[in-house]
Short mmCIF file of C-alpha atoms in Angstrom, two decimals:
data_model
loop_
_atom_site.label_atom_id
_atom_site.label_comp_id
_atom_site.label_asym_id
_atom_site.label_seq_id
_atom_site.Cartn_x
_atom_site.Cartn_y
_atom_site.Cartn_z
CA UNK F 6 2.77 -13.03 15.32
CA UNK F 7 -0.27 -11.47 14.15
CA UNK F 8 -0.26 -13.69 10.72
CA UNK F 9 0.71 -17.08 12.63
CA UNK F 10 -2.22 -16.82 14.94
CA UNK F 11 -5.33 -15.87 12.14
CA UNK F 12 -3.14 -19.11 9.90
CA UNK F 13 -3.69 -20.95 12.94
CA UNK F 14 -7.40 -20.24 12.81
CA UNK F 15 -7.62 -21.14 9.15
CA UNK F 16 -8.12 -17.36 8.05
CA UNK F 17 -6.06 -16.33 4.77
CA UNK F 18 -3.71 -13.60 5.42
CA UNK F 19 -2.97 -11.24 2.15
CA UNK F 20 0.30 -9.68 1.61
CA UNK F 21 -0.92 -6.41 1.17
CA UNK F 22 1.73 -4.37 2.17
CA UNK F 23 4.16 -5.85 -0.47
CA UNK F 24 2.21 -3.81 -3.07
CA UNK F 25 3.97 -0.55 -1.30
CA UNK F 26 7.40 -2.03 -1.80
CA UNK F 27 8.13 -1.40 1.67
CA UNK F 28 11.81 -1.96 1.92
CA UNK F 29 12.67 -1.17 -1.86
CA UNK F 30 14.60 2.51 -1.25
CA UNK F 31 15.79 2.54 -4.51
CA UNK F 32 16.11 5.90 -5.76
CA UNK F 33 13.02 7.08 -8.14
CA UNK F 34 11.66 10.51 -9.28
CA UNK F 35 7.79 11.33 -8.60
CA UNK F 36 6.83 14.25 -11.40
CA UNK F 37 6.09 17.54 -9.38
CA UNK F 38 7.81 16.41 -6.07
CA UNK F 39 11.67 15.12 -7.08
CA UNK F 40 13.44 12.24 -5.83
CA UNK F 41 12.56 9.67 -3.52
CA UNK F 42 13.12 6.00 -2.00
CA UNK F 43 10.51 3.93 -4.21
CA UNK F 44 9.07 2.84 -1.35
CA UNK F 45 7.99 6.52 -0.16
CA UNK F 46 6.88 7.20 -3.84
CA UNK F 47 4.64 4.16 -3.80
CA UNK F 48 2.80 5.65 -0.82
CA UNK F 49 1.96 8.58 -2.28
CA UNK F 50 0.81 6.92 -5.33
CA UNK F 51 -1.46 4.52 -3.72
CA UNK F 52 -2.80 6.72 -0.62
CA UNK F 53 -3.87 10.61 0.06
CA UNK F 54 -0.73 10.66 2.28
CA UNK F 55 0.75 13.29 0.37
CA UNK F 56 -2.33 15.07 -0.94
CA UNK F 57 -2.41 18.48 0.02
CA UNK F 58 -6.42 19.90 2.13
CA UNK F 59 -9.26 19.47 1.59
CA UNK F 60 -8.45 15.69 0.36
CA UNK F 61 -5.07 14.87 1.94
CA UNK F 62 -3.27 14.16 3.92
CA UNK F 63 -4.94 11.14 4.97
CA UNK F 64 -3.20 7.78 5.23
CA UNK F 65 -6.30 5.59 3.54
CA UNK F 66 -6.03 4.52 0.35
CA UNK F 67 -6.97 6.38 -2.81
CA UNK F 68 -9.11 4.91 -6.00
CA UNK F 69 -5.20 3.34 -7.40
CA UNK F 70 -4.78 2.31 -3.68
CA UNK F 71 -8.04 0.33 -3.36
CA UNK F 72 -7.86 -1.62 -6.90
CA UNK F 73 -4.15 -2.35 -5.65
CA UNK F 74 -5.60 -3.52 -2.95
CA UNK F 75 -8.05 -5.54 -4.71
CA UNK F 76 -6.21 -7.25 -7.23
CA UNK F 77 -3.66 -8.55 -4.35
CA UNK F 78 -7.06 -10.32 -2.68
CA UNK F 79 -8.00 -11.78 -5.84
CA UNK F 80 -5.02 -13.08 -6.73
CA UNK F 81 -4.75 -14.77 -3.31
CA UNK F 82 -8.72 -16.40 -3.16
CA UNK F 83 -7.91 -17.71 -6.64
#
C-alpha cells in the first residue's frame, strides 16, 4: 500500500529490503555461529542484530549494512 501511494506522488521507492534476501531460507553456515536460513545470516551480516553489548544488539545497520544500502539507491537514481 505504502509503495503505491509515495508512486502515486511521484516519489521513487527503493527495494531495499531485497538486499536481506528476505524469503531466501536456504540453508548457509555463518563462521562462529553454525547454520542458518540465508535470510537470517544476511541480517546479521548487514546489521548489529546479532552483535553481542556494548555494540549490539541493535537492529540499525552496520558500516556493510549502510554501503548495502547505498549501492541499492544508486543503482535506482541512475
Amino acid at each position: 500500500m505504502l509503495r503505491a501511494v509515495y508512486a502515486q506522488a511521484g516519489f521513487l521507492v527503493v527495494p531495499v529490503a531485497s538486499t536481506s534476501a528476505a524469503h531466501d531460507t536456504t540453508p548457509v553456515t555463518l563462521p562462529g555461529v553454525g547454520e542458518l536460513p540465508r535470510n537470517v545470516a544476511t541480517v546479521c551480516a548487514l546489521t548489529w542484530a546479532y552483535t553481542p553489548p556494548p555494540t549490539g544488539p541493535d537492529i540499525h545497520p552496520n558500516d556493510t549494512g549502510y554501503q548495502t544500502i547505498a549501492t541499492v539507491f544508486t543503482t535506482a537514481l541512475t
